[in-house]
mmCIF file of C-alpha atoms in Angstrom:
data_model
loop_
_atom_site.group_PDB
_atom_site.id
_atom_site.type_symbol
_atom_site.label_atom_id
_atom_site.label_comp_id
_atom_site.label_asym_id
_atom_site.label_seq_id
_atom_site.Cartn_x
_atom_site.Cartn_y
_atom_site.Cartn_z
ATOM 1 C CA UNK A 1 61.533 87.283 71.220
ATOM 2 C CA UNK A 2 63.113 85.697 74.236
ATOM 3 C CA UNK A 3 60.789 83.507 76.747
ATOM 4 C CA UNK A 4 60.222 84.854 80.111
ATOM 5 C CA UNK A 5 60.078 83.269 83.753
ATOM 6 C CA UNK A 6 58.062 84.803 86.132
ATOM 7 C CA UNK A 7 59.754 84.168 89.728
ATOM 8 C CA UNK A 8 57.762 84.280 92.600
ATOM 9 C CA UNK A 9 60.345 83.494 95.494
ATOM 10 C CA UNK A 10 63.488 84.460 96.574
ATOM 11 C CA UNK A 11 66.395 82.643 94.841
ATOM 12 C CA UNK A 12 70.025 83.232 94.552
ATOM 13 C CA UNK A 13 71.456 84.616 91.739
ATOM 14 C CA UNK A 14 73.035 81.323 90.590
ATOM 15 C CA UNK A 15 69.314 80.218 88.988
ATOM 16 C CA UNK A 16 68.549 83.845 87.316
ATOM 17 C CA UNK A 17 72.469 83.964 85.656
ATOM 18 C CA UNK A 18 71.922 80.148 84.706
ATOM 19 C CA UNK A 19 68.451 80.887 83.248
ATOM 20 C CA UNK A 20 69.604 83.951 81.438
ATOM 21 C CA UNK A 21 72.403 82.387 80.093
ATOM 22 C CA UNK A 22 69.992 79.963 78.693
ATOM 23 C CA UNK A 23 68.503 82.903 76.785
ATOM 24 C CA UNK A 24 65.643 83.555 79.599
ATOM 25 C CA UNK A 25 64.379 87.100 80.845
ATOM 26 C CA UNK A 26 63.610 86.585 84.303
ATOM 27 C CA UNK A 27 61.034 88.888 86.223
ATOM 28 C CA UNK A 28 61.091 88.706 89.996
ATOM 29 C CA UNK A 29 57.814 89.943 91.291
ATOM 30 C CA UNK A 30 57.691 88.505 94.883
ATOM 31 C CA UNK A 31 54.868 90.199 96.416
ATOM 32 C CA UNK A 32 52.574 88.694 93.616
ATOM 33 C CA UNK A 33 49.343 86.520 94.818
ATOM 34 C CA UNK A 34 47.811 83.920 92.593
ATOM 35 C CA UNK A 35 44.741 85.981 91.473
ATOM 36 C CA UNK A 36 47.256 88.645 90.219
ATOM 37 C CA UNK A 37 49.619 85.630 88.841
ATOM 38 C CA UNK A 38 46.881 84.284 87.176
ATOM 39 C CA UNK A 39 45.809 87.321 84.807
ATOM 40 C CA UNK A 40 49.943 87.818 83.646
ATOM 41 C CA UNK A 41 50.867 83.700 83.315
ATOM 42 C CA UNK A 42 49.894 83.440 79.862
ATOM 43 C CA UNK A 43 53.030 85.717 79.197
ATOM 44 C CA UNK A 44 55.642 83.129 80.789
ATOM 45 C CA UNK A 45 57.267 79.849 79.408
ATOM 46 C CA UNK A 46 58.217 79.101 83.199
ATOM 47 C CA UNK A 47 57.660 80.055 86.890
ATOM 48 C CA UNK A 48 59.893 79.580 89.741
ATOM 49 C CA UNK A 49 57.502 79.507 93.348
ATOM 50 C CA UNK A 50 57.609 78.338 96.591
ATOM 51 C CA UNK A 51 54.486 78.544 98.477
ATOM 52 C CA UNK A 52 53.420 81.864 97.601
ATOM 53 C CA UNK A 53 50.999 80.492 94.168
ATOM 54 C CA UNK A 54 48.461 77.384 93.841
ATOM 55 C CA UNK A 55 48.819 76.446 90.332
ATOM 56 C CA UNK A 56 45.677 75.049 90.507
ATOM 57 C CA UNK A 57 43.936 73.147 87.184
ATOM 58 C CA UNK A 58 42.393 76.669 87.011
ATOM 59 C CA UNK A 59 45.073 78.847 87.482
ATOM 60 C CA UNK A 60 46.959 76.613 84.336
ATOM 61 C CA UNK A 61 44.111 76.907 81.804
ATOM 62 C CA UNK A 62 45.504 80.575 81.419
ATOM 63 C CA UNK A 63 49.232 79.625 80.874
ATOM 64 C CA UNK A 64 49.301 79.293 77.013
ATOM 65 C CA UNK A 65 52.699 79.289 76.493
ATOM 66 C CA UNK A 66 53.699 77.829 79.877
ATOM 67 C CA UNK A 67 56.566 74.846 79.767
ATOM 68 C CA UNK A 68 57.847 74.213 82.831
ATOM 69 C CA UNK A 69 57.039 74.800 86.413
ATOM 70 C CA UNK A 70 59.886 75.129 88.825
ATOM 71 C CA UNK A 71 59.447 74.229 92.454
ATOM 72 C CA UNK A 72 61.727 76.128 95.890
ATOM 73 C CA UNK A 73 61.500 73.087 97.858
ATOM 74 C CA UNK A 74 59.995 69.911 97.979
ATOM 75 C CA UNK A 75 56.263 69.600 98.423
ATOM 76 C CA UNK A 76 54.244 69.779 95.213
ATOM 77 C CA UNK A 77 51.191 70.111 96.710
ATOM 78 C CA UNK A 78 50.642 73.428 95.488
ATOM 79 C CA UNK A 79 50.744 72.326 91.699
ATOM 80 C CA UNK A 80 48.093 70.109 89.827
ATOM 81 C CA UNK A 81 50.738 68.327 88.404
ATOM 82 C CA UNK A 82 48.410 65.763 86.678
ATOM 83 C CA UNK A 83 47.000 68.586 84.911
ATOM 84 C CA UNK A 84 50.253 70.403 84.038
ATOM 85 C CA UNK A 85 51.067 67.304 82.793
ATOM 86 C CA UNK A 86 48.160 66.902 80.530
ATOM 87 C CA UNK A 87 49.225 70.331 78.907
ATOM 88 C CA UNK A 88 52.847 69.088 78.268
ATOM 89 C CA UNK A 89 54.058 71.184 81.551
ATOM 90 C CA UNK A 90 56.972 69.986 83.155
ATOM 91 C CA UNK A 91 57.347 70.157 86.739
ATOM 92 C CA UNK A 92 60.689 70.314 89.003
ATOM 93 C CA UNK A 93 61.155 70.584 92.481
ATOM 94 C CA UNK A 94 64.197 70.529 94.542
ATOM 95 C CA UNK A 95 63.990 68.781 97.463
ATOM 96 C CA UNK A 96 67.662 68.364 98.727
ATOM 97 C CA UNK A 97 68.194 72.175 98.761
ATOM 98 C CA UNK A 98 66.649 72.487 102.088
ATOM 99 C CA UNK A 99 67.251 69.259 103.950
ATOM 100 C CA UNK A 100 69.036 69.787 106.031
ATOM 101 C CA UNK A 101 67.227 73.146 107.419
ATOM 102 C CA UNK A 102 64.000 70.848 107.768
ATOM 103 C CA UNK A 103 66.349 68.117 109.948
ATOM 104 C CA UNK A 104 67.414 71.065 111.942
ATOM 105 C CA UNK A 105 63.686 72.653 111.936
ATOM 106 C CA UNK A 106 62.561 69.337 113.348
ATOM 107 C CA UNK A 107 65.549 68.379 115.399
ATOM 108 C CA UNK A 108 64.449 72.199 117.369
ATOM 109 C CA UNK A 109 60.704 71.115 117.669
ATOM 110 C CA UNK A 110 61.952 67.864 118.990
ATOM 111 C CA UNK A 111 64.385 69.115 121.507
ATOM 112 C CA UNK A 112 61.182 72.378 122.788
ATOM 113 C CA UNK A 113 58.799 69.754 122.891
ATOM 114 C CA UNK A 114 60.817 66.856 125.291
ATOM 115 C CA UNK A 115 62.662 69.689 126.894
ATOM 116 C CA UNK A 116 58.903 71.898 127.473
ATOM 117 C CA UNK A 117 61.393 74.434 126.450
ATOM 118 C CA UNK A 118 58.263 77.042 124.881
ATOM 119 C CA UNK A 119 55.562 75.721 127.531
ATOM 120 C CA UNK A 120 58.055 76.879 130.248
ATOM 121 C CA UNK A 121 59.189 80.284 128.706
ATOM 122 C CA UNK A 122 55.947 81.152 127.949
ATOM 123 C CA UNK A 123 55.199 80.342 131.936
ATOM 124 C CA UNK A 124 57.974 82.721 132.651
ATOM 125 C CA UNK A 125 56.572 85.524 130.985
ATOM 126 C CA UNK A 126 53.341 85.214 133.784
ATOM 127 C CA UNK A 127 56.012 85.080 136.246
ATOM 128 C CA UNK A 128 55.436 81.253 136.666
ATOM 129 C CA UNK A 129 58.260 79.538 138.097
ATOM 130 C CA UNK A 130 57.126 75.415 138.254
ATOM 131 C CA UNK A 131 60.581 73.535 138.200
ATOM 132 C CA UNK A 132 59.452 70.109 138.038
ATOM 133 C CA UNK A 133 56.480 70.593 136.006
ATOM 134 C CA UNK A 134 58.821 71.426 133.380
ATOM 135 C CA UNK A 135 61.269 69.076 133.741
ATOM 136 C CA UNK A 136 62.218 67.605 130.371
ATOM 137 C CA UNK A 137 63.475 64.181 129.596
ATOM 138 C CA UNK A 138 66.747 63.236 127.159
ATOM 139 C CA UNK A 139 66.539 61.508 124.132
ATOM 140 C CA UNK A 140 70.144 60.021 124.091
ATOM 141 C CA UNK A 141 69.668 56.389 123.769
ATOM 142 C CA UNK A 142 65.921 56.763 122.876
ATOM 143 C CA UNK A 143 64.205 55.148 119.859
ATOM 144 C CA UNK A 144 62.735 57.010 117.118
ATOM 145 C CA UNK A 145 60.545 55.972 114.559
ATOM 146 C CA UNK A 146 61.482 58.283 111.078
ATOM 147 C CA UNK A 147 58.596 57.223 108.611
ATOM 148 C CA UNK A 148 59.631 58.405 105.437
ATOM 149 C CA UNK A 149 63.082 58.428 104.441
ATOM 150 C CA UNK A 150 63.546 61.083 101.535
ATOM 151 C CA UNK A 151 66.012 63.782 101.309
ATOM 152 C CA UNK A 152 64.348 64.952 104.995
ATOM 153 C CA UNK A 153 63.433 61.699 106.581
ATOM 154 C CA UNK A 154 67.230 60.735 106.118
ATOM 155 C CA UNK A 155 68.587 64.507 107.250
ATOM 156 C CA UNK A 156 66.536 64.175 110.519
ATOM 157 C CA UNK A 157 67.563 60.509 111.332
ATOM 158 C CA UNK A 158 71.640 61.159 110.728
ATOM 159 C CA UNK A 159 71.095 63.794 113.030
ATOM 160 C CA UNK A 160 69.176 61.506 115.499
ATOM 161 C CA UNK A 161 71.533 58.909 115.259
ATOM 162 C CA UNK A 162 74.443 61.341 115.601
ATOM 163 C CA UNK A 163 72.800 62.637 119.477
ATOM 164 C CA UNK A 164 72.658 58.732 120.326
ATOM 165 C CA UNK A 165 69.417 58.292 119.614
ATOM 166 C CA UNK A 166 68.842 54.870 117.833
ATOM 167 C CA UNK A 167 66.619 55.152 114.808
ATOM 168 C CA UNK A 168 64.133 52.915 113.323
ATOM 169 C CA UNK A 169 63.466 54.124 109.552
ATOM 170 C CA UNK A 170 60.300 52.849 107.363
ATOM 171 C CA UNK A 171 59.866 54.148 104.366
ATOM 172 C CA UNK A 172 57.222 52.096 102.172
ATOM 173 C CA UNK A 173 59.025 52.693 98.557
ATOM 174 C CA UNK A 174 62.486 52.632 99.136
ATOM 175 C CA UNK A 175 64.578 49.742 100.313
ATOM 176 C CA UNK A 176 68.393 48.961 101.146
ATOM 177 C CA UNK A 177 68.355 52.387 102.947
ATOM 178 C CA UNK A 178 70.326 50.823 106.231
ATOM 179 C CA UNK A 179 73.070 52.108 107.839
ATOM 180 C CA UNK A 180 75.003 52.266 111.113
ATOM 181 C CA UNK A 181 72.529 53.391 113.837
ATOM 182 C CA UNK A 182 69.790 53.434 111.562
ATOM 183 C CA UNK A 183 67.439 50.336 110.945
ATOM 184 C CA UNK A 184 65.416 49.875 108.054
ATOM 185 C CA UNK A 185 62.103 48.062 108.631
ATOM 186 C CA UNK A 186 59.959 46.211 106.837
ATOM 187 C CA UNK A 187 56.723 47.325 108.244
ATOM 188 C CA UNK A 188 55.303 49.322 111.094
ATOM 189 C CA UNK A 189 55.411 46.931 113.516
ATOM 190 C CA UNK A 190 59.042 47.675 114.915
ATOM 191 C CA UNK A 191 58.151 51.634 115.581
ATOM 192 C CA UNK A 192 54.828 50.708 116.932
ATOM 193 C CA UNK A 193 56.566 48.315 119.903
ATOM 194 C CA UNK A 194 59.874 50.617 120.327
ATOM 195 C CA UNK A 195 59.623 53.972 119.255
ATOM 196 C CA UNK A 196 59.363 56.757 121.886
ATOM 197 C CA UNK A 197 59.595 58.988 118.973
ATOM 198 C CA UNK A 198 57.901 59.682 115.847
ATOM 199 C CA UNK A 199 58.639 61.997 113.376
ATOM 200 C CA UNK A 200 56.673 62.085 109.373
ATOM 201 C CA UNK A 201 58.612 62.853 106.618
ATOM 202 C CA UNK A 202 56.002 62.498 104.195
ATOM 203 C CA UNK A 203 54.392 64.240 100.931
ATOM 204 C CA UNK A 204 50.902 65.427 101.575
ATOM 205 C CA UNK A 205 48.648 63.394 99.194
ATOM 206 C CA UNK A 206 45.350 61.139 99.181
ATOM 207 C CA UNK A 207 47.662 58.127 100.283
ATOM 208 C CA UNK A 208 48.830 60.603 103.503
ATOM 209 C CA UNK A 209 46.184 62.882 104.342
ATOM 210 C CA UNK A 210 45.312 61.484 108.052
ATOM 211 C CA UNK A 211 47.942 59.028 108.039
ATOM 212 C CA UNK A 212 47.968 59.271 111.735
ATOM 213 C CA UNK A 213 44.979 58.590 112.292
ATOM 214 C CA UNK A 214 43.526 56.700 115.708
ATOM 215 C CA UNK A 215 44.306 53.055 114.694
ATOM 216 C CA UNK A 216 47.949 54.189 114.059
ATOM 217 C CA UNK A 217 48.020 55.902 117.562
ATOM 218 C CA UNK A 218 46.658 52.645 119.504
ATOM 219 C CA UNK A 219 48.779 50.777 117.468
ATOM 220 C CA UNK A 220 51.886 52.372 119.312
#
């Protein structure tokens, strides 16, 4: 009997024709929420999800025959991987697939937020018309601090850099990162004296959660 994969998100056909060529049945069923997920998964050998499931240490007790947990994305906060890993589940994501949509993502909530571009539409539709209120500010020849540089830390500065915005990178596990227009640091203590930007580019985990937290802010 071949092994199934129960796939949650949408994906392009590239992973279901490489995963039936590796003798898989795949079954997309992408309105599926975890309580309904969670009474099938002891069918599947794999599942491919984005945000849609929380594969929770509860929601894995129930996947018997479960190998391998495949992630749309980067963040894997939706998985107890500690636990998958106790029960010999492997877990994959695939953070470089959207990169650059997440630089671009944040590059647009950079340029609305300096340039008050959905305060002052929103305005407009009450038939508000305050000019200088609105008035936005460039960030050519800016400074931003990018704290985190992963597949989207690095996205979002090249972009930076490339609008003429000088970057100053920190990423606490990587090193040697440098290059032209962007400055790797050492420690904080170069974004909290120059940045007028700052942008996180970090997993979600006990080391994160309230990373910016009031010290960090009067540190700036």
């Amino acid at each position: 009997m071949k092994k199934k994969v129960l796939i949650v998100a949408p994906v392009h056909e590239v992973l279901t024709n490489t995963l039936e060529a590796l003798g898989y049945v795949c079954e997309q069923q992408l309105a599926l929420r975890t309580e309904e997920a969670k009474q099938i998964v002891g069918a599947y050998s794999g599942i491919i999800t984005s945000t849609r499931l929380q594969l929770d240490e509860n929601f894995l007790a129930g996947a018997e025959q479960l190998e391998w947990i495949g992630r749309m994305g980067s963040g894997m906060e939706v998985i107890d991987t500690v636990y998958a890993a106790s029960k010999g589940i492997n877990c994959f994501s695939s953070p470089e697939g959207n990169a650059n949509a997440v630089a671009e993502q944040a590059l647009g909530m950079l340029l609305g937020l300096t340039h008050r571009i959905v305060h002052a539409h929103i305005e407009m539709q009450k038939d508000i018309w305050q000019r200088e209120e609105n008035r936005g500010w460039e960030i050519e020849g800016r400074t931003a601090g990018v704290i985190g540089y992963g597949h989207n830390g690095s996205a979002f500065a090249r972009k930076l850099r490339a609008m003429g915005v000088n970057v100053l990178a920190y990423d606490k596990y990587k090193k040697g990162y440098g290059e032209h227009g962007i400055e790797e640091c050492t420690s904080l203590n170069d974004i909290f004296q120059n940045a007028d930007i700052l942008s996180f580019h970090l997993p979600l985990n006990t080391e994160t959660n309230y990373y910016f937290d009031r010290a960090f802010l009067d540190a700036m």
